[in-house]
Amino acid sequence: MSDAVKEWIGLLARLATGGVWIAAGAVKLPDPGASVAAVRAYDLLPEAVVPTVGQLLPVLEVVIGLALVLGLLTRGASVVSAVLFVAFIVAIASVWARGMTIDCGCFGGGGSDPDAASKYPWEIARDTALLAASVYLVALPRTRWALDNLFLAPRPASPHDTGTDTDTDPDTDHDTIHDGHPSHEGER
């Protein structure tokens, strides 16, 4: 697969994952109490940390989403995204295994939901797909239309690039610039 195709796939992964994070966090920001109640419903964390997690999670989701959509600090944002998706998958699987029927609270809401068990497979599948997109971005964070491309060092040239490339001259241990012209191939 060419670098250009990988960059376009990365752009789609960034926009989809970032858009989901922004939507999930923005819905919860106006009602931090509901977000705290949703975290509490999972019955996984010590009560002392539930309010902090419930209030900070929507903010973190929006920040991660904006970083991904803008393509700013993509690798770091993708690592945090992947860790959160693993945590959410484990949490949903945990309540499903314990026979609990709660709304995941992913996009607001939370608390008891008698139909929740039928939604758990879809929620786990969705989060697994978004986890895969996040892992892709950890491995290949450089994408099209990303602010990272303006602020981070340029990528090293690929051996498949045409034009000028740099080799080390074995006789001098100095870098030699080649223009790729066939008449200069003997200089390599």
C-alpha positions as a Python dict, from the first residue, in 0.01 Angstrom:
ca = {
    (1, 'M'): (0, 0, 0),
    (2, 'S'): (142, 338, -96),
    (3, 'D'): (218, 610, 157),
    (4, 'A'): (-49, 831, 2),
    (5, 'V'): (-318, 567, 53),
    (6, 'K'): (-204, 515, 413),
    (7, 'E'): (-226, 890, 473),
    (8, 'W'): (-581, 907, 334),
    (9, 'I'): (-687, 608, 548),
    (10, 'G'): (-527, 784, 844),
    (11, 'L'): (-724, 1100, 769),
    (12, 'L'): (-1048, 902, 769),
    (13, 'A'): (-949, 728, 1094),
    (14, 'R'): (-865, 1065, 1253),
    (15, 'L'): (-1189, 1232, 1149),
    (16, 'A'): (-1414, 940, 1242),
    (17, 'T'): (-1254, 875, 1580),
    (18, 'G'): (-1214, 1243, 1661),
    (19, 'G'): (-1573, 1315, 1561),
    (20, 'V'): (-1702, 1039, 1788),
    (21, 'W'): (-1496, 1173, 2081),
    (22, 'I'): (-1620, 1529, 2027),
    (23, 'A'): (-1983, 1418, 2002),
    (24, 'A'): (-1956, 1194, 2309),
    (25, 'G'): (-1793, 1460, 2523),
    (26, 'A'): (-1997, 1758, 2403),
    (27, 'V'): (-2326, 1585, 2486),
    (28, 'K'): (-2208, 1523, 2843),
    (29, 'L'): (-2045, 1859, 2916),
    (30, 'P'): (-2365, 2050, 2999),
    (31, 'D'): (-2471, 1794, 3265),
    (32, 'P'): (-2171, 1675, 3467),
    (33, 'G'): (-2404, 1517, 3725),
    (34, 'A'): (-2540, 1276, 3465),
    (35, 'S'): (-2186, 1189, 3358),
    (36, 'V'): (-2093, 1113, 3720),
    (37, 'A'): (-2408, 898, 3756),
    (38, 'A'): (-2316, 706, 3438),
    (39, 'V'): (-1966, 632, 3572),
    (40, 'R'): (-2114, 530, 3908),
    (41, 'A'): (-2362, 289, 3741),
    (42, 'Y'): (-2075, 68, 3621),
    (43, 'D'): (-1983, -4, 3983),
    (44, 'L'): (-1616, -49, 3889),
    (45, 'L'): (-1434, 245, 4047),
    (46, 'P'): (-1396, 341, 4412),
    (47, 'E'): (-1660, 597, 4507),
    (48, 'A'): (-1390, 847, 4599),
    (49, 'V'): (-1278, 880, 4234),
    (50, 'V'): (-1618, 850, 4061),
    (51, 'P'): (-1701, 1225, 4073),
    (52, 'T'): (-1358, 1323, 3939),
    (53, 'V'): (-1370, 1068, 3656),
    (54, 'G'): (-1730, 1157, 3572),
    (55, 'Q'): (-1653, 1528, 3548),
    (56, 'L'): (-1318, 1504, 3369),
    (57, 'L'): (-1406, 1234, 3118),
    (58, 'P'): (-1623, 1458, 2892),
    (59, 'V'): (-1353, 1726, 2888),
    (60, 'L'): (-1088, 1468, 2800),
    (61, 'E'): (-1310, 1326, 2525),
    (62, 'V'): (-1354, 1668, 2364),
    (63, 'V'): (-981, 1749, 2388),
    (64, 'I'): (-881, 1413, 2237),
    (65, 'G'): (-1144, 1456, 1966),
    (66, 'L'): (-1024, 1804, 1873),
    (67, 'A'): (-660, 1690, 1865),
    (68, 'L'): (-751, 1405, 1630),
    (69, 'V'): (-973, 1613, 1401),
    (70, 'L'): (-706, 1883, 1375),
    (71, 'G'): (-426, 1628, 1343),
    (72, 'L'): (-236, 1788, 1630),
    (73, 'L'): (-19, 1561, 1847),
    (74, 'T'): (-189, 1275, 1666),
    (75, 'R'): (21, 991, 1808),
    (76, 'G'): (-27, 1102, 2171),
    (77, 'A'): (-398, 1164, 2123),
    (78, 'S'): (-430, 823, 1957),
    (79, 'V'): (-257, 649, 2247),
    (80, 'V'): (-498, 810, 2495),
    (81, 'S'): (-787, 725, 2263),
    (82, 'A'): (-681, 360, 2242),
    (83, 'V'): (-643, 333, 2620),
    (84, 'L'): (-989, 482, 2674),
    (85, 'F'): (-1147, 246, 2420),
    (86, 'V'): (-986, -54, 2591),
    (87, 'A'): (-1123, 72, 2925),
    (88, 'F'): (-1472, 120, 2776),
    (89, 'I'): (-1471, -226, 2614),
    (90, 'V'): (-1366, -386, 2942),
    (91, 'A'): (-1629, -185, 3135),
    (92, 'I'): (-1913, -278, 2899),
    (93, 'A'): (-1806, -643, 2891),
    (94, 'S'): (-1790, -636, 3272),
    (95, 'V'): (-2145, -512, 3322),
    (96, 'W'): (-2268, -754, 3057),
    (97, 'A'): (-2092, -1046, 3232),
    (98, 'R'): (-2234, -938, 3568),
    (99, 'G'): (-2588, -933, 3427),
    (100, 'M'): (-2629, -559, 3476),
    (101, 'T'): (-2856, -367, 3241),
    (102, 'I'): (-2731, -8, 3224),
    (103, 'D'): (-2703, 241, 2944),
    (104, 'C'): (-2336, 275, 2852),
    (105, 'G'): (-2353, 651, 2898),
    (106, 'C'): (-2130, 687, 2594),
    (107, 'F'): (-2335, 971, 2447),
    (108, 'G'): (-2500, 1102, 2762),
    (109, 'G'): (-2757, 926, 2970),
    (110, 'G'): (-2650, 632, 3181),
    (111, 'G'): (-2825, 444, 3456),
    (112, 'S'): (-3073, 161, 3430),
    (113, 'D'): (-3188, 45, 3085),
    (114, 'P'): (-3390, -278, 3061),
    (115, 'D'): (-3287, -321, 2693),
    (116, 'A'): (-2917, -260, 2756),
    (117, 'A'): (-2803, -622, 2721),
    (118, 'S'): (-2914, -629, 2357),
    (119, 'K'): (-2705, -315, 2290),
    (120, 'Y'): (-2382, -439, 2448),
    (121, 'P'): (-2258, -636, 2142),
    (122, 'W'): (-2306, -331, 1917),
    (123, 'E'): (-2133, -101, 2169),
    (124, 'I'): (-1838, -338, 2203),
    (125, 'A'): (-1814, -375, 1823),
    (126, 'R'): (-1826, 4, 1776),
    (127, 'D'): (-1558, 62, 2039),
    (128, 'T'): (-1343, -217, 1892),
    (129, 'A'): (-1356, -55, 1547),
    (130, 'L'): (-1264, 282, 1698),
    (131, 'L'): (-986, 113, 1897),
    (132, 'A'): (-851, -31, 1569),
    (133, 'A'): (-859, 318, 1412),
    (134, 'S'): (-674, 458, 1715),
    (135, 'V'): (-408, 186, 1697),
    (136, 'Y'): (-366, 256, 1324),
    (137, 'L'): (-299, 620, 1410),
    (138, 'V'): (-49, 526, 1680),
    (139, 'A'): (143, 322, 1422),
    (140, 'L'): (104, 572, 1135),
    (141, 'P'): (26, 914, 1283),
    (142, 'R'): (119, 1118, 974),
    (143, 'T'): (-196, 1182, 772),
    (144, 'R'): (-333, 1426, 518),
    (145, 'W'): (-449, 1770, 629),
    (146, 'A'): (-294, 1745, 976),
    (147, 'L'): (-143, 2029, 1177),
    (148, 'D'): (133, 1787, 1275),
    (149, 'N'): (264, 1825, 920),
    (150, 'L'): (324, 2195, 986),
    (151, 'F'): (479, 2169, 1331),
    (152, 'L'): (674, 1842, 1336),
    (153, 'A'): (992, 1757, 1149),
    (154, 'P'): (937, 1640, 794),
    (155, 'R'): (933, 1270, 726),
    (156, 'P'): (1251, 1115, 593),
    (157, 'A'): (1245, 1056, 219),
    (158, 'S'): (1121, 718, 109),
    (159, 'P'): (1352, 511, -114),
    (160, 'H'): (1063, 509, -362),
    (161, 'D'): (1065, 888, -398),
    (162, 'T'): (1187, 1027, -729),
    (163, 'G'): (1422, 1316, -751),
    (164, 'T'): (1704, 1381, -511),
    (165, 'D'): (1817, 1132, -250),
    (166, 'T'): (2109, 1112, -14),
    (167, 'D'): (2353, 824, 19),
    (168, 'T'): (2670, 786, 218),
    (169, 'D'): (2973, 759, -7),
    (170, 'P'): (3160, 452, 123),
    (171, 'D'): (3497, 600, 22),
    (172, 'T'): (3455, 925, 216),
    (173, 'D'): (3177, 860, 471),
    (174, 'H'): (3018, 1185, 350),
    (175, 'D'): (2664, 1224, 230),
    (176, 'T'): (2639, 1250, -146),
    (177, 'I'): (2341, 1406, -321),
    (178, 'H'): (2214, 1227, -631),
    (179, 'D'): (1963, 1377, -869),
    (180, 'G'): (1824, 1043, -987),
    (181, 'H'): (1938, 1101, -1344),
    (182, 'P'): (2039, 773, -1519),
    (183, 'S'): (2375, 915, -1632),
    (184, 'H'): (2471, 967, -1267),
    (185, 'E'): (2377, 618, -1148),
    (186, 'G'): (2742, 510, -1167),
    (187, 'E'): (2822, 764, -894),
    (188, 'R'): (2634, 562, -636),
}
